[in-house]
Short mmCIF file of C-alpha atoms in Angstrom, two decimals:
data_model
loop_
_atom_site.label_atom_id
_atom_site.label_comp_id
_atom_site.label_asym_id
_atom_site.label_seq_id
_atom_site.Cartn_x
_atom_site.Cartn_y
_atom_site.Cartn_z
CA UNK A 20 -16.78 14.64 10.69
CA UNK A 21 -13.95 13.23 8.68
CA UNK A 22 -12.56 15.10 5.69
CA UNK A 23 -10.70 14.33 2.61
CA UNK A 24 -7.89 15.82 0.59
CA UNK A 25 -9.49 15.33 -2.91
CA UNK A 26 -7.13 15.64 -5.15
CA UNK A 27 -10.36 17.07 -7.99
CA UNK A 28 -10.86 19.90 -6.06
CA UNK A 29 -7.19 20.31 -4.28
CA UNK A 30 -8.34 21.00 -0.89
CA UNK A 31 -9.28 19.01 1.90
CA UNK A 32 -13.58 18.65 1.59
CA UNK A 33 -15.96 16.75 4.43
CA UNK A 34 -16.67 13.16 2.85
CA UNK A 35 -20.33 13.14 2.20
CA UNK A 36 -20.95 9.56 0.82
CA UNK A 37 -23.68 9.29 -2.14
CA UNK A 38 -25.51 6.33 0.14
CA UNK A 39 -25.53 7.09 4.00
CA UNK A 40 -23.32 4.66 5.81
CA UNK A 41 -21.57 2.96 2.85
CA UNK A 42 -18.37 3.62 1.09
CA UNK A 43 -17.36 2.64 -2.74
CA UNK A 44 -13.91 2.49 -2.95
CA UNK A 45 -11.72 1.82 -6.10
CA UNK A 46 -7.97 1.40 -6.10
CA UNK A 47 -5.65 1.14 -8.72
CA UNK A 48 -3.35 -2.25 -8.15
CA UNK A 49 -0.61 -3.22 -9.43
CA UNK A 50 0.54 -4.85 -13.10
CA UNK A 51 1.69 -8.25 -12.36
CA UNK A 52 4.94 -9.05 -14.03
CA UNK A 53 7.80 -8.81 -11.27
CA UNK A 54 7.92 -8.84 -7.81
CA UNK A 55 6.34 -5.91 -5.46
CA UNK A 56 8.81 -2.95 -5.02
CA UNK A 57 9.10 -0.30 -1.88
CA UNK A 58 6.57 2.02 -3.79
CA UNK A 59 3.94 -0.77 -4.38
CA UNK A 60 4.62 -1.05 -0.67
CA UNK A 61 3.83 2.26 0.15
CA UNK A 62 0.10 2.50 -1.63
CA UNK A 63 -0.36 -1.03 -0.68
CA UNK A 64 -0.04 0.28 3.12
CA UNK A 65 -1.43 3.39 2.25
CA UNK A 66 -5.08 2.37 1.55
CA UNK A 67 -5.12 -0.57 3.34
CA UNK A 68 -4.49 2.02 6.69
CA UNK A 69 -7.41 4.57 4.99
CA UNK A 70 -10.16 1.42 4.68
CA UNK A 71 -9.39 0.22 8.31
CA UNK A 72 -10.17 3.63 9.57
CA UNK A 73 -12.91 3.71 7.67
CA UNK A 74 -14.10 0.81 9.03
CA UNK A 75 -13.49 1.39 12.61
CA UNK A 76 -15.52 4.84 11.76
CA UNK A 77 -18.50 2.45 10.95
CA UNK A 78 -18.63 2.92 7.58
CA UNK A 79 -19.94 -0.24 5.66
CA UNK A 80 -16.48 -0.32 3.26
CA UNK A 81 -16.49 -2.01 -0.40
CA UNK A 82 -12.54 -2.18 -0.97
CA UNK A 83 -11.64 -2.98 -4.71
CA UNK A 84 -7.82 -3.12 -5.85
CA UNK A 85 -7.62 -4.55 -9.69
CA UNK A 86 -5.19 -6.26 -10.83
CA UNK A 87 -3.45 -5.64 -14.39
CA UNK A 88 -2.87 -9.04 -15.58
CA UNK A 89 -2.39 -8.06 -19.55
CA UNK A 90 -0.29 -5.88 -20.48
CA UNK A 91 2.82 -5.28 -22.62
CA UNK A 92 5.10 -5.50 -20.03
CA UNK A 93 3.78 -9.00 -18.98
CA UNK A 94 3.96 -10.33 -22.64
CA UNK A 95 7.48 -9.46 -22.62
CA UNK A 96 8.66 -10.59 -19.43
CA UNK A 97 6.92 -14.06 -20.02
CA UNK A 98 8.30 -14.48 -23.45
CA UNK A 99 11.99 -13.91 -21.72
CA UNK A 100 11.18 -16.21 -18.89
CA UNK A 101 9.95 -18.58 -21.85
CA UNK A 102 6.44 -19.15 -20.33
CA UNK A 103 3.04 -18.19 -20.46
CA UNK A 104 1.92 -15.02 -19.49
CA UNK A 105 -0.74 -16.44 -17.56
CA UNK A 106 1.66 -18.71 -15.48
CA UNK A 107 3.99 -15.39 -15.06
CA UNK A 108 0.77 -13.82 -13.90
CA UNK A 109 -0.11 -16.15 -11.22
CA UNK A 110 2.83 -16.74 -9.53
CA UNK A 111 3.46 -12.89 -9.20
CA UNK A 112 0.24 -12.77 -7.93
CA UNK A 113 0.97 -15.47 -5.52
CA UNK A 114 3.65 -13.14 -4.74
CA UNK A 115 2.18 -10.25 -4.17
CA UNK A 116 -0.02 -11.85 -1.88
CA UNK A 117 2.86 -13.19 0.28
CA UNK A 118 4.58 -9.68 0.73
CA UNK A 119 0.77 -8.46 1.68
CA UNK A 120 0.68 -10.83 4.25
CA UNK A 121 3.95 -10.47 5.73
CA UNK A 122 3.46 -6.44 5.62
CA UNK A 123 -0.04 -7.12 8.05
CA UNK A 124 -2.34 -5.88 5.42
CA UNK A 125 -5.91 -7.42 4.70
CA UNK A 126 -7.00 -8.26 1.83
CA UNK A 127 -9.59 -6.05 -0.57
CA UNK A 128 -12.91 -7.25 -0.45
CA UNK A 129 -12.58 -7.93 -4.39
CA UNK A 130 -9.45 -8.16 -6.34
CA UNK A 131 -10.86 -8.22 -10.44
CA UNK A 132 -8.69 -9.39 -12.99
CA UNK A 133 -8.84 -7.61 -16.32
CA UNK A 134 -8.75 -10.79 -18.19
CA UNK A 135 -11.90 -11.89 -16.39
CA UNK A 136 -14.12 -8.44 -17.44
CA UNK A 137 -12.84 -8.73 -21.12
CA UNK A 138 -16.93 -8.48 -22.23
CA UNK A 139 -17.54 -5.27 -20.31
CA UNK A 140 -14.37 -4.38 -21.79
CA UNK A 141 -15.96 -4.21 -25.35
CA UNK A 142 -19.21 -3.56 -24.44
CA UNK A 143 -17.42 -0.02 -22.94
CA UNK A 144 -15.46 0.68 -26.24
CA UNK A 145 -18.84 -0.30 -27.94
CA UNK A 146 -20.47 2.50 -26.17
CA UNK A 147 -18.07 5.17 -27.18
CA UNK A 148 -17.29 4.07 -30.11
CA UNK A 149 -21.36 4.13 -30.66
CA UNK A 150 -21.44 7.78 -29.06
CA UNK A 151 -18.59 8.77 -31.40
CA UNK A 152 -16.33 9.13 -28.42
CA UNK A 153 -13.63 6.57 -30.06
CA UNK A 154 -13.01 5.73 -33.24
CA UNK A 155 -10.57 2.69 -35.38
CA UNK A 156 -7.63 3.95 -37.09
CA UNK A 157 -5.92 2.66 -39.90
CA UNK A 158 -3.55 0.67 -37.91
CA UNK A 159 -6.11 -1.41 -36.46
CA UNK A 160 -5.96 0.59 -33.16
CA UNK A 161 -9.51 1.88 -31.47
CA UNK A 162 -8.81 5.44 -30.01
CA UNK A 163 -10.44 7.95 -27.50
CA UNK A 164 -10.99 11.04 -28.69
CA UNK A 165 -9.77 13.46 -25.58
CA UNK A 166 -10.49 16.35 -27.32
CA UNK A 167 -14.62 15.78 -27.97
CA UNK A 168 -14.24 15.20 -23.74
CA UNK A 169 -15.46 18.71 -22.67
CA UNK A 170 -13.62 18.36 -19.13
CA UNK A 171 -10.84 16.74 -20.49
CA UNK A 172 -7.60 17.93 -17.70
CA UNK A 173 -10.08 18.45 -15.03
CA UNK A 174 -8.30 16.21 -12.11
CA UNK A 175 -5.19 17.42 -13.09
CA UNK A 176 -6.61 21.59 -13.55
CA UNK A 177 -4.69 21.66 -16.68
CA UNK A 178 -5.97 22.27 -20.54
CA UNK A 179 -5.19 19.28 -22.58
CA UNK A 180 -2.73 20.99 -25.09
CA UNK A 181 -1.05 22.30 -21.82
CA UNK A 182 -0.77 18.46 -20.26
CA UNK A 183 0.50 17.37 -23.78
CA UNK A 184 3.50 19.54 -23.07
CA UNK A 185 6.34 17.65 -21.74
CA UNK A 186 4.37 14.58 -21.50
CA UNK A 187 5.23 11.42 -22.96
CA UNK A 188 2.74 10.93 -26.11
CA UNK A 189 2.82 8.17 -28.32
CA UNK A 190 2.66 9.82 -32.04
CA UNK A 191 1.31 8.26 -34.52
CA UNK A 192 -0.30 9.16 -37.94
CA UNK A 193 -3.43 7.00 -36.84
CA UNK A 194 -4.53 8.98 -34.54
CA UNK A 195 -6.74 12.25 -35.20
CA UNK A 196 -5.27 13.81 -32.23
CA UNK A 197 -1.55 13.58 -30.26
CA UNK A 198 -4.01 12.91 -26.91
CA UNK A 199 -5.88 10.71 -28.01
CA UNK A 200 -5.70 6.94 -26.96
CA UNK A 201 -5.32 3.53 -27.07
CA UNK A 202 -9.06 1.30 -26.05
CA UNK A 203 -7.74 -1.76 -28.16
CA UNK A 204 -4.84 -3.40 -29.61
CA UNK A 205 -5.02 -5.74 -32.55
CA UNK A 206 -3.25 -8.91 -32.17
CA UNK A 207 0.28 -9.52 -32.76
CA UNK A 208 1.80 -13.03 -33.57
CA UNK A 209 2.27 -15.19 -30.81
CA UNK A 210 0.39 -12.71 -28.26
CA UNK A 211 -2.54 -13.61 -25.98
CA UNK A 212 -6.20 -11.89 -27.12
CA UNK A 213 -9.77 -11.98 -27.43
CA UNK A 214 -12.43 -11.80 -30.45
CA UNK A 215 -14.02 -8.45 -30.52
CA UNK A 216 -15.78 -5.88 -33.00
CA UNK A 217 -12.69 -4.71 -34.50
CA UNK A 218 -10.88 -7.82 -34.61
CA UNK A 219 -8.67 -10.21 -32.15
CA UNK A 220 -6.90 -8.13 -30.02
CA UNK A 221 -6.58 -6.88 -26.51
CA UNK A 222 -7.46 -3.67 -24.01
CA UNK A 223 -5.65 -0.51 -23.62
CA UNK A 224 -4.41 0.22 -20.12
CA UNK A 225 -6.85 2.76 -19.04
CA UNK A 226 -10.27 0.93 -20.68
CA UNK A 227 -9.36 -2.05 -18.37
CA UNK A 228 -9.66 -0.06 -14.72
CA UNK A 229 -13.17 2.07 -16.25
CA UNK A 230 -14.71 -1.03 -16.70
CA UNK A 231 -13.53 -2.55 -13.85
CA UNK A 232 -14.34 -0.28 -11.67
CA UNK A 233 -17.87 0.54 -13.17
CA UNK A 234 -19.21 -3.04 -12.98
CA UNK A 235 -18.15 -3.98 -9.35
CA UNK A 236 -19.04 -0.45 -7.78
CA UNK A 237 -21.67 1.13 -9.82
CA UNK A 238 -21.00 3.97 -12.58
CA UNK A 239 -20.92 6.57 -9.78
CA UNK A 240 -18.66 5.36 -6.26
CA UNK A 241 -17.23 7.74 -3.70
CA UNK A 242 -13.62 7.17 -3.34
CA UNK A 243 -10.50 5.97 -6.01
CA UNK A 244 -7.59 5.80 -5.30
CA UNK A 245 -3.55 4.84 -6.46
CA UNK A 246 -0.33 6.06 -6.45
CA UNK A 247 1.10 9.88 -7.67
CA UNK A 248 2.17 8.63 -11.14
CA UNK A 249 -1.39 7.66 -11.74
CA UNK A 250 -3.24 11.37 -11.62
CA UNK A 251 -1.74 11.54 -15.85
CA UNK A 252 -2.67 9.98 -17.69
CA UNK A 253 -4.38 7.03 -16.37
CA UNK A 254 -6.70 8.43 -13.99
CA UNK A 255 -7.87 11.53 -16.37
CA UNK A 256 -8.42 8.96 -19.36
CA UNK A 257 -10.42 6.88 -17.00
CA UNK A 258 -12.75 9.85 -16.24
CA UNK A 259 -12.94 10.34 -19.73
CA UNK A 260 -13.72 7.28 -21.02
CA UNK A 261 -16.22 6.45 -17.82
CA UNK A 262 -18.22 9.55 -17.67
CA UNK A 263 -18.38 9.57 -21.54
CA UNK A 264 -20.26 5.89 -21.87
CA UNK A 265 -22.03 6.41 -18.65
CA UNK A 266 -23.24 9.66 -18.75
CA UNK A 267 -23.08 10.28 -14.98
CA UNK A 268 -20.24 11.64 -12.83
CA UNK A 269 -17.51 8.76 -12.10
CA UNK A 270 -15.86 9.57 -8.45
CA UNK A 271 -16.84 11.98 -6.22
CA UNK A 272 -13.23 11.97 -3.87
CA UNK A 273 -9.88 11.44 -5.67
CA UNK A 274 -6.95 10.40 -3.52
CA UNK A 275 -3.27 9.56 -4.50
CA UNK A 276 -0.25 8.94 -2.18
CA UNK A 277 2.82 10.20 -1.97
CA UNK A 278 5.95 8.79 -3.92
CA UNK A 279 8.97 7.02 -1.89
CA UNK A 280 12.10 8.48 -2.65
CA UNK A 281 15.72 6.45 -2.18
CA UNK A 282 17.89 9.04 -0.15
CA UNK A 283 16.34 11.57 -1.19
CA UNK A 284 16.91 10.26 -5.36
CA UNK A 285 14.07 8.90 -7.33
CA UNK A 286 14.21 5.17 -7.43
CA UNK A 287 15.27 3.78 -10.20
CA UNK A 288 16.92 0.47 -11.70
CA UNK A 289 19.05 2.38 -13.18
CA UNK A 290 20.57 4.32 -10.31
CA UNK A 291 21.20 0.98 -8.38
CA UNK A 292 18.24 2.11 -5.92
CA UNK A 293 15.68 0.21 -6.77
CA UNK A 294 14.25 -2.55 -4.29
CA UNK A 295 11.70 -5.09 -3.72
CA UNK A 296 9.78 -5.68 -0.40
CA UNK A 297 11.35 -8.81 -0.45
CA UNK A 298 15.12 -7.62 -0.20
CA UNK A 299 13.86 -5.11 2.55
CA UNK A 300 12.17 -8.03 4.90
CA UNK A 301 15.19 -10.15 4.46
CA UNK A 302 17.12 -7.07 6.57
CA UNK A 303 14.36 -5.96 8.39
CA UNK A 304 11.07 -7.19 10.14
CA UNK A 305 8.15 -6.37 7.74
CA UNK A 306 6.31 -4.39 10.18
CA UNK A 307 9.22 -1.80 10.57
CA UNK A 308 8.89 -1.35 7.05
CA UNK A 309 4.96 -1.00 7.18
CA UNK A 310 5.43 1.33 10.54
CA UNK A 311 7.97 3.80 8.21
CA UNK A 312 5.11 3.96 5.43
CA UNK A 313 2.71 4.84 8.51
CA UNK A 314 4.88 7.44 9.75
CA UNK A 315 4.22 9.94 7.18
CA UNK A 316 1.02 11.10 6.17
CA UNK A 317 -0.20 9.05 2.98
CA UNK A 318 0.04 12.25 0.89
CA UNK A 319 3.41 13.09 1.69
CA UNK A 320 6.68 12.25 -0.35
CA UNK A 321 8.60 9.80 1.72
CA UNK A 322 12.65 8.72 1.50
CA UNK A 323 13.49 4.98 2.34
CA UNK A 324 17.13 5.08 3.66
CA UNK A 325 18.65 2.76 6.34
CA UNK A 326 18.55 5.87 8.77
CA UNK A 327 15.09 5.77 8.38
CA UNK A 328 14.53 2.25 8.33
CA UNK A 329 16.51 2.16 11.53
CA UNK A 330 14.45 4.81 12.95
CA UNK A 331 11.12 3.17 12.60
CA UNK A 332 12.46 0.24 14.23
CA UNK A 333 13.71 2.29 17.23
CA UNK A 334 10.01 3.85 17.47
CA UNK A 335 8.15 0.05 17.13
CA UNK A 336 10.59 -1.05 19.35
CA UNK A 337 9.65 2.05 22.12
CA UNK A 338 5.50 0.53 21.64
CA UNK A 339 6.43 -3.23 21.86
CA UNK A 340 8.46 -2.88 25.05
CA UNK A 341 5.72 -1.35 26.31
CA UNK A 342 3.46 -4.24 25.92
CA UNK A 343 6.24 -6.87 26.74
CA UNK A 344 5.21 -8.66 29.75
CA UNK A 345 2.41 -6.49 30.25
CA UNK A 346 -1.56 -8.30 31.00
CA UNK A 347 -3.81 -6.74 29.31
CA UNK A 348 -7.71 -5.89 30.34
CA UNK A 349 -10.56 -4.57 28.12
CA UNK A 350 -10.17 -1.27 26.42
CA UNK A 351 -12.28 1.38 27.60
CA UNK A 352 -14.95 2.31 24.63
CA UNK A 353 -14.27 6.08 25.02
CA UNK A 354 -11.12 7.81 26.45
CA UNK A 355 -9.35 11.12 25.94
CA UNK A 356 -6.85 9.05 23.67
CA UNK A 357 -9.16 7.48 21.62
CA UNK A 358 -10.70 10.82 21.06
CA UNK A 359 -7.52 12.53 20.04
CA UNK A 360 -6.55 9.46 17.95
CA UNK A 361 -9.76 9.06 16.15
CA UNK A 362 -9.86 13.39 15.31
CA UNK A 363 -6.12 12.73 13.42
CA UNK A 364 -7.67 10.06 11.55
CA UNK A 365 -10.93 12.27 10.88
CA UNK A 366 -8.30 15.04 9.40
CA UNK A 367 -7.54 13.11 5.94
CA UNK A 368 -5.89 10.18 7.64
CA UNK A 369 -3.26 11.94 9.61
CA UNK A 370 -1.35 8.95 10.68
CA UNK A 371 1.88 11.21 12.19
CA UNK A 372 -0.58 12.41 14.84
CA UNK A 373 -2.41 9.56 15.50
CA UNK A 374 1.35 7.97 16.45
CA UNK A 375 1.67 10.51 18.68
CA UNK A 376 -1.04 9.50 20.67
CA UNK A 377 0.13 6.47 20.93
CA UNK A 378 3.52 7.61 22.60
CA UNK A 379 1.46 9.76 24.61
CA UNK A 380 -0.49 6.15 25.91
CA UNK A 381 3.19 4.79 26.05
CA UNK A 382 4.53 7.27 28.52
CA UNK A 383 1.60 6.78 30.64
CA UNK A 384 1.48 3.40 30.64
CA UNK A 385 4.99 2.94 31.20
CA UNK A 386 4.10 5.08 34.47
CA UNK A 387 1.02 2.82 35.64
CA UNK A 388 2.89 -0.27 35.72
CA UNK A 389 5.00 0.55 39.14
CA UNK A 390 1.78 2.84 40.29
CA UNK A 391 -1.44 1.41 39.09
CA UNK A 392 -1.22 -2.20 37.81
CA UNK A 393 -4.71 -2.25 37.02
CA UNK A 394 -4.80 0.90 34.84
CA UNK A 395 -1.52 -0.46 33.07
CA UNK A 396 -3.82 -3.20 32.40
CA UNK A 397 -6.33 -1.14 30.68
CA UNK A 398 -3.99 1.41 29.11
CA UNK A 399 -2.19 -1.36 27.35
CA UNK A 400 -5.35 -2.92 26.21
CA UNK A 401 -6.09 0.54 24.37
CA UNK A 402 -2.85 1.25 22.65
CA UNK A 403 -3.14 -3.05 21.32
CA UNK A 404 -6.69 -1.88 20.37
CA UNK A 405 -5.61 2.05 18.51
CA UNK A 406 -2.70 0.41 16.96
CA UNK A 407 -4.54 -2.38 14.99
CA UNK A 408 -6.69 0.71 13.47
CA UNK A 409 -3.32 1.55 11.64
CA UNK A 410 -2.38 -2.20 11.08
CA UNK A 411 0.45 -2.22 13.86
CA UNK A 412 1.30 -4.23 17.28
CA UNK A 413 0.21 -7.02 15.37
CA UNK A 414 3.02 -9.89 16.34
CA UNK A 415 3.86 -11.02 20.08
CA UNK A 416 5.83 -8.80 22.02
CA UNK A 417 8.48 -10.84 22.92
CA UNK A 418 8.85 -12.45 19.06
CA UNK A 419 8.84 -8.84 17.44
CA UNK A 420 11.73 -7.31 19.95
CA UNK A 421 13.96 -10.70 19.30
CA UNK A 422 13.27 -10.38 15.41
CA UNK A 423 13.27 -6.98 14.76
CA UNK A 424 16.53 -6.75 12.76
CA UNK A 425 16.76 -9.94 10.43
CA UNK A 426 19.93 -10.64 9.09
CA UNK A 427 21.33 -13.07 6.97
CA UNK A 428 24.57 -12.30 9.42
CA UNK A 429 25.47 -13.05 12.60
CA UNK A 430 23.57 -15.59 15.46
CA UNK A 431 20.36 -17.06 14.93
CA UNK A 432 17.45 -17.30 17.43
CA UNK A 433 18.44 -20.57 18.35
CA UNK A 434 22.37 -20.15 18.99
CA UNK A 435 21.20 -16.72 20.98
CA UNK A 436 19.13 -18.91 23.21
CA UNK A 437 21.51 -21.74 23.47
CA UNK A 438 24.45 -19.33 24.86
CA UNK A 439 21.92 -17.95 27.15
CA UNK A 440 20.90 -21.01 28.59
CA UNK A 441 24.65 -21.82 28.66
CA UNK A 442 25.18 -18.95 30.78
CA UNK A 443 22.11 -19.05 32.87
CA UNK A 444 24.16 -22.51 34.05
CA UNK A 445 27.01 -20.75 34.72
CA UNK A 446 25.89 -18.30 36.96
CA UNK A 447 24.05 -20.69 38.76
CA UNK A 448 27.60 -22.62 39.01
CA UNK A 449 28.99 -18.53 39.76
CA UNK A 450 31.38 -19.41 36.76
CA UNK A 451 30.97 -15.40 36.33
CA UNK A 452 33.96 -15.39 34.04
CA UNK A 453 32.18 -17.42 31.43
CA UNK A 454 28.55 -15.85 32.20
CA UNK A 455 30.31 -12.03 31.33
CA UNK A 456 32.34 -13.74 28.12
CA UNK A 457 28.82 -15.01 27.03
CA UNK A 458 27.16 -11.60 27.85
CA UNK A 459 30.59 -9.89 25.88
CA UNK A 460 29.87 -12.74 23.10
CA UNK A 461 26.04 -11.72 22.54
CA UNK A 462 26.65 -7.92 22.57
CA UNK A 463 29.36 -7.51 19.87
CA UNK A 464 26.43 -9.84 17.82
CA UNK A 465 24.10 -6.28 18.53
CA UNK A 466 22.26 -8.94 21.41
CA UNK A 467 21.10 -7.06 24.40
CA UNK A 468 20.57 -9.09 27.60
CA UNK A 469 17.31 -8.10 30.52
CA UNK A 470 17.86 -9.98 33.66
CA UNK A 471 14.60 -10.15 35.87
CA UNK A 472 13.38 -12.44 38.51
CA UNK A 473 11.27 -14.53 35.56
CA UNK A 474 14.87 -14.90 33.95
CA UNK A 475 16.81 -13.68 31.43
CA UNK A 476 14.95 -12.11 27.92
CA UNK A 477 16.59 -10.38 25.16
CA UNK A 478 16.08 -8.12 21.94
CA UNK A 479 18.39 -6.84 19.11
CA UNK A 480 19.83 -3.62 18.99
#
């Protein structure tokens, strides 16, 4: 029985699909006009862990993640750049895709562009505008009328004049109401848009994701998803504007995850603590990073610090040593891991306890290999098997323990091997003088030597 915190009803509920065996899921990706930060990183991660479990629970998964490729923020980053917005687009979408790949996550089974539903677009605004649930003002502007909404607030449990409070409204003498908002833009000179009823222009925001959503998944899907900052007022004007021109419900389970915090501080440009996934994997191995986002339960707040950082790399470090060397048989279909493992997972995705299985495998394992080589063989096949469920153990071994600190600083793969093989000659020569220097040498670099009969290995500290 698996259950779901949904964030409509704020409780956990059992996930009922609407068709038996099959999951609709919508998530909200990213706008495409710099490079992926630590947050994107964390939702990213987030849902790709939730639609592998659902998966390996034998669900028959539909994973959509748009992608916002007009917006305002584009047009003015490409006219800075001095491009197109549709180049700027495309090679941060490129981009994106790189840091998704390095991080071990798979791709969605459909990634829409907004540009490329710009008919269903209208033909939504059409339909409200047709049911009176949007009007044009006298700027031009279309606008949804979140008052004639009946359940307007609902996934947030707040009245709209109370959500209005505090809340950053654009004001403007167009509108008929502070809530209401924008469907479409008219065109400004020099700016990219499309013919419509109400003249060239381009979407609102919110419109883009309804219609998105709506035409690849069906008016009514189980499961959408996104980050916290989405809940208001993206995801309550999509409800709005969906269940308004559809007429049915929109989502049955709501899910956000939890925001990353910078030592404990909001990250911000402006506080210097902003960073991209790219500065993190040029200090770190991605998978430390995507093991830290695993850590913590996807609903949780989470602080990225090098403590932290440093922490999850200890803890990958713990499973990969495990595995170093190690032959590995078939895992068994059933065990009392894969039990526990699979009832976290069941509980809303409750990654911190389904780690702690895996430690729990570790230990054992770790045990077997001096007193039952053939259930080493199995137990390691079974924590390779449960780890891949949450995206991890994905690289060799041996590579991940050499590379799991990457620095710009300091000795390379190829000088660490070269002094190694240097000093494997000199203790075969018993120069022991030079073979200690060498192991001296390689430790103040944070290179830790293991002798064994199959010869020498190492790892970073």
């Amino acid at each position: 029985m698996l259950k779901i915190y949904n964030t409509l009803s704020g409780q956990k509920e059992v996930f009922k699909p609407i068709v038996e065996g099959k999951i609709g899921m919508y998530v909200c990706g990213n706008t495409v006009y710099d490079f992926c930060h630590i947050g994107h990183a964390r939702a990213m991660i987030s849902f790709d862990v939730i639609s592998r479990v659902l998966r390996n629970l034998g669900y028959d998964l539909t994973y959509v993640r748009n992608i916002t490729d007009v917006d305002d923020k584009i047009i003015k980053r490409a006219a800075e750049n001095n491009e197109l917005p549709s180049d700027l687009t495309e090679r941060m979408i490129a981009a994106q895709q790189e840091d998704e790949k390095a991080l071990g996550n798979l791709s969605p089974d459909r990634e829409p562009k907004a540009t490329e539903f710009m008919q269903e677009i209208i033909d939504m605004i059409q339909s409200l505008v047709d049911k009176g649930y949007a009007y044009q003002g006298d700027n031009g502007d279309v606008y949804y009328r979140a008052s004639k909404f009946a359940d307007y607030g609902k996934l947030n449990n707040r009245k709209l004049e109370e959500m209005l409070a505090g809340a950053r409204i654009e004001v403007t003498e167009s509108k008929e109401h502070p809530a209401d908002f924008v469907l479409w833009k008219p065109v400004k000179a020099g700016e990219v848009h499309w013919d419509s009823p109400w003249g060239k222009g381009r979407p609102g925001w919110h419109i883009e994701c309804s219609a998105m959503s709506t035409n690849c998944l069906g008016d009514h899907f189980d499961i959408h998803g996104g980050g916290p900052d989405l809940k208001f007022p993206h995801h309550e004007n999509e409800i709005a504007q969906s269940e308004a021109a559809t007429g049915k419900e929109y989502v049955n389970y709501w899910m956000h995850c939890g925001a990353v915090r910078v030592n404990n501080e909001k990250m911000s440009k402006s506080l210097g603590n902003f960073f991209t996934i790219r500065e993190v994997l040029k200090l770190y191995n991605p998978e430390v990073l995507r093991y830290l986002m695993v850590s913590s339960h996807y609903r949780s707040p989470i602080d990225y610090s090098d403590q932290s950082l440093n922490d999850a790399k200890v803890a990958l470090e713990r499973l990969y040593n495990a595995l170093r060397g190690q032959a590995l048989s078939t895992a068994p279909e059933s065990s009392d891991y894969r039990v526990r493992f699979e009832k976290a997972l069941r509980d809303d995705f409750n990654t911190p306890v389904a780690l702690s299985v895996l430690f729990d495998l570790v230990r054992d394992l770790n045990k077997a290999k001096t007193e039952s080589p053939e259930l080493a063989e199995s137990l390691a096949a079974e924590l390779s098997a449960l780890a891949s469920v949450l995206g991890l153990l994905y690289q060799d071994a041996d590579y991940f323990l050499k590379n799991s600190l990457v620095s710009s600083e300091g000795m390379n793969s190829d000088d660490i091997e070269a002094l190694i093989e240097e000093r494997t000659l000199a203790r075969k020569n018993k120069d022991f003088a030079r073979s200690d220097e060498i192991r001296d040498l390689l430790a103040d670099n944070g290179i830790e030597l293991l002798d064994s009969r199959e010869g020498t290995s190492w790892t970073r500290k």
